[in-house]
XYZ file of C-alpha atoms in Angstrom:
138
model
C -19.189 -16.338 -7.972
C -15.852 -14.750 -8.810
C -12.982 -17.111 -9.507
C -9.326 -16.337 -8.929
C -7.235 -18.458 -11.292
C -3.532 -18.239 -10.467
C -1.406 -17.044 -13.387
C 0.782 -20.150 -13.112
C -2.300 -22.364 -13.590
C -3.471 -20.660 -16.786
C -2.626 -22.410 -20.048
C -2.952 -21.527 -23.714
C -6.274 -23.006 -24.829
C -8.087 -22.405 -21.522
C -11.600 -21.004 -22.024
C -14.441 -19.542 -20.005
C -17.921 -18.293 -20.949
C -21.027 -16.638 -19.591
C -24.489 -16.324 -21.089
C -26.994 -13.507 -20.648
C -30.367 -12.693 -22.144
C -30.391 -9.029 -23.164
C -33.410 -7.183 -21.784
C -34.948 -3.768 -22.330
C -33.731 -2.879 -18.863
C -30.151 -3.714 -19.893
C -30.356 -1.460 -22.961
C -31.962 1.464 -21.113
C -29.553 1.098 -18.193
C -26.549 1.059 -20.530
C -27.874 4.175 -22.268
C -28.314 5.909 -18.927
C -24.899 4.965 -17.585
C -23.008 5.867 -20.765
C -25.172 8.698 -22.088
C -25.515 6.891 -25.448
C -29.137 7.599 -26.323
C -28.793 6.769 -30.016
C -32.424 6.244 -31.087
C -31.620 2.904 -32.768
C -31.244 1.606 -29.200
C -34.077 3.338 -27.381
C -36.727 4.479 -29.883
C -38.766 1.667 -31.421
C -40.412 3.909 -34.046
C -37.085 5.277 -35.214
C -35.518 1.803 -35.208
C -38.231 0.573 -37.612
C -36.801 2.964 -40.210
C -33.272 1.526 -39.966
C -31.692 -1.451 -41.680
C -32.312 -3.451 -38.482
C -36.097 -2.791 -38.474
C -36.126 -2.971 -34.671
C -34.194 -1.712 -31.663
C -30.759 -3.219 -31.109
C -28.475 -3.272 -28.108
C -25.374 -1.121 -27.967
C -22.351 -2.917 -29.409
C -20.361 -2.000 -26.336
C -22.877 -3.849 -24.179
C -21.623 -7.087 -25.721
C -18.077 -5.919 -24.984
C -19.139 -5.499 -21.365
C -20.038 -9.175 -21.235
C -16.478 -9.980 -22.327
C -15.217 -7.823 -19.487
C -17.427 -9.758 -17.081
C -15.890 -13.083 -18.138
C -12.359 -11.709 -17.811
C -13.003 -10.221 -14.378
C -14.999 -13.063 -12.860
C -14.064 -16.333 -14.570
C -10.805 -16.307 -16.547
C -8.441 -15.043 -15.308
C -10.867 -13.778 -12.652
C -10.277 -11.391 -9.770
C -7.156 -9.218 -9.821
C -7.258 -9.064 -13.622
C -6.252 -5.724 -15.119
C -7.782 -5.073 -18.550
C -5.058 -3.512 -20.713
C -6.592 -3.482 -24.178
C -9.303 -4.787 -26.447
C -9.742 -5.031 -30.213
C -13.369 -5.444 -31.319
C -15.349 -6.028 -34.460
C -19.131 -5.916 -34.304
C -20.300 -8.550 -36.775
C -24.079 -8.674 -36.258
C -26.680 -6.854 -34.166
C -27.784 -7.977 -30.731
C -31.541 -7.667 -30.385
C -33.547 -7.302 -27.217
C -34.428 -10.827 -26.124
C -31.303 -12.406 -27.625
C -29.319 -14.699 -25.371
C -25.656 -14.037 -25.960
C -22.652 -16.019 -24.798
C -19.343 -14.251 -24.237
C -16.325 -16.542 -24.465
C -12.639 -15.919 -23.852
C -9.824 -18.234 -24.906
C -6.185 -17.840 -23.902
C -4.133 -17.635 -27.107
C -0.845 -16.333 -25.693
C 0.810 -16.282 -22.279
C 3.627 -13.812 -21.568
C 5.189 -15.090 -18.345
C 7.754 -12.290 -17.935
C 4.998 -9.673 -17.638
C 2.139 -11.757 -16.202
C 0.141 -10.939 -19.332
C -2.348 -12.920 -21.343
C -3.741 -12.404 -24.822
C -7.226 -13.852 -25.260
C -9.544 -14.319 -28.216
C -12.860 -12.783 -27.246
C -16.133 -13.664 -28.935
C -19.814 -13.135 -28.346
C -22.370 -15.345 -30.094
C -26.144 -15.273 -30.031
C -28.583 -18.116 -29.382
C -28.393 -19.129 -33.054
C -24.611 -19.485 -32.956
C -24.088 -16.277 -34.940
C -20.948 -14.400 -33.917
C -22.002 -10.876 -33.011
C -18.665 -9.637 -31.629
C -15.127 -10.798 -32.331
C -11.915 -9.539 -30.842
C -8.759 -9.927 -28.863
C -8.009 -8.757 -25.318
C -4.779 -8.196 -23.458
C -4.863 -8.468 -19.681
C -2.437 -8.519 -16.802
C -2.998 -10.903 -13.914
C -1.872 -9.667 -10.508
C-alpha cells in the first residue's frame, strides 16, 4: 500500500521502514536490469576467492530499498528524489533480511523539501548502508 503523507503533516523525527529478505532472484534481476554482472554478485565460484567468501548483493540494491520507503511510506506518493549520499558499511548476503529506514532530520518549508537520514540494517542489527537523502514533496 502506498501512503501519501501531506507535507504539512511531516515532522522532524518522523520515521518509516520496510523489511525485505534478499533472494537470488533479486540479485540476478538487479544485475539484468542494471547490466552490473560483477562476478562477486553472480558467480559463486569467483565469490569464494574474494574477501567475502560468498556472493553478495549489489550495494545499490540496498539503496533501492531506501527509495522504496521514500516513495511508498514517508513521504510517500508524489515524492521527488533529489539526491542521496551513501556509504556501504557491510555486505548484504543472499538470504539476509534487511530493513531500510528513513528519518526526517530537516524540513525546508519554503521549498517543500525534506532531508532524511537513510539506513539499512541486516537481521543482526548491523548497519549495511548509511546515508542522507533530499526529497521534494509535491
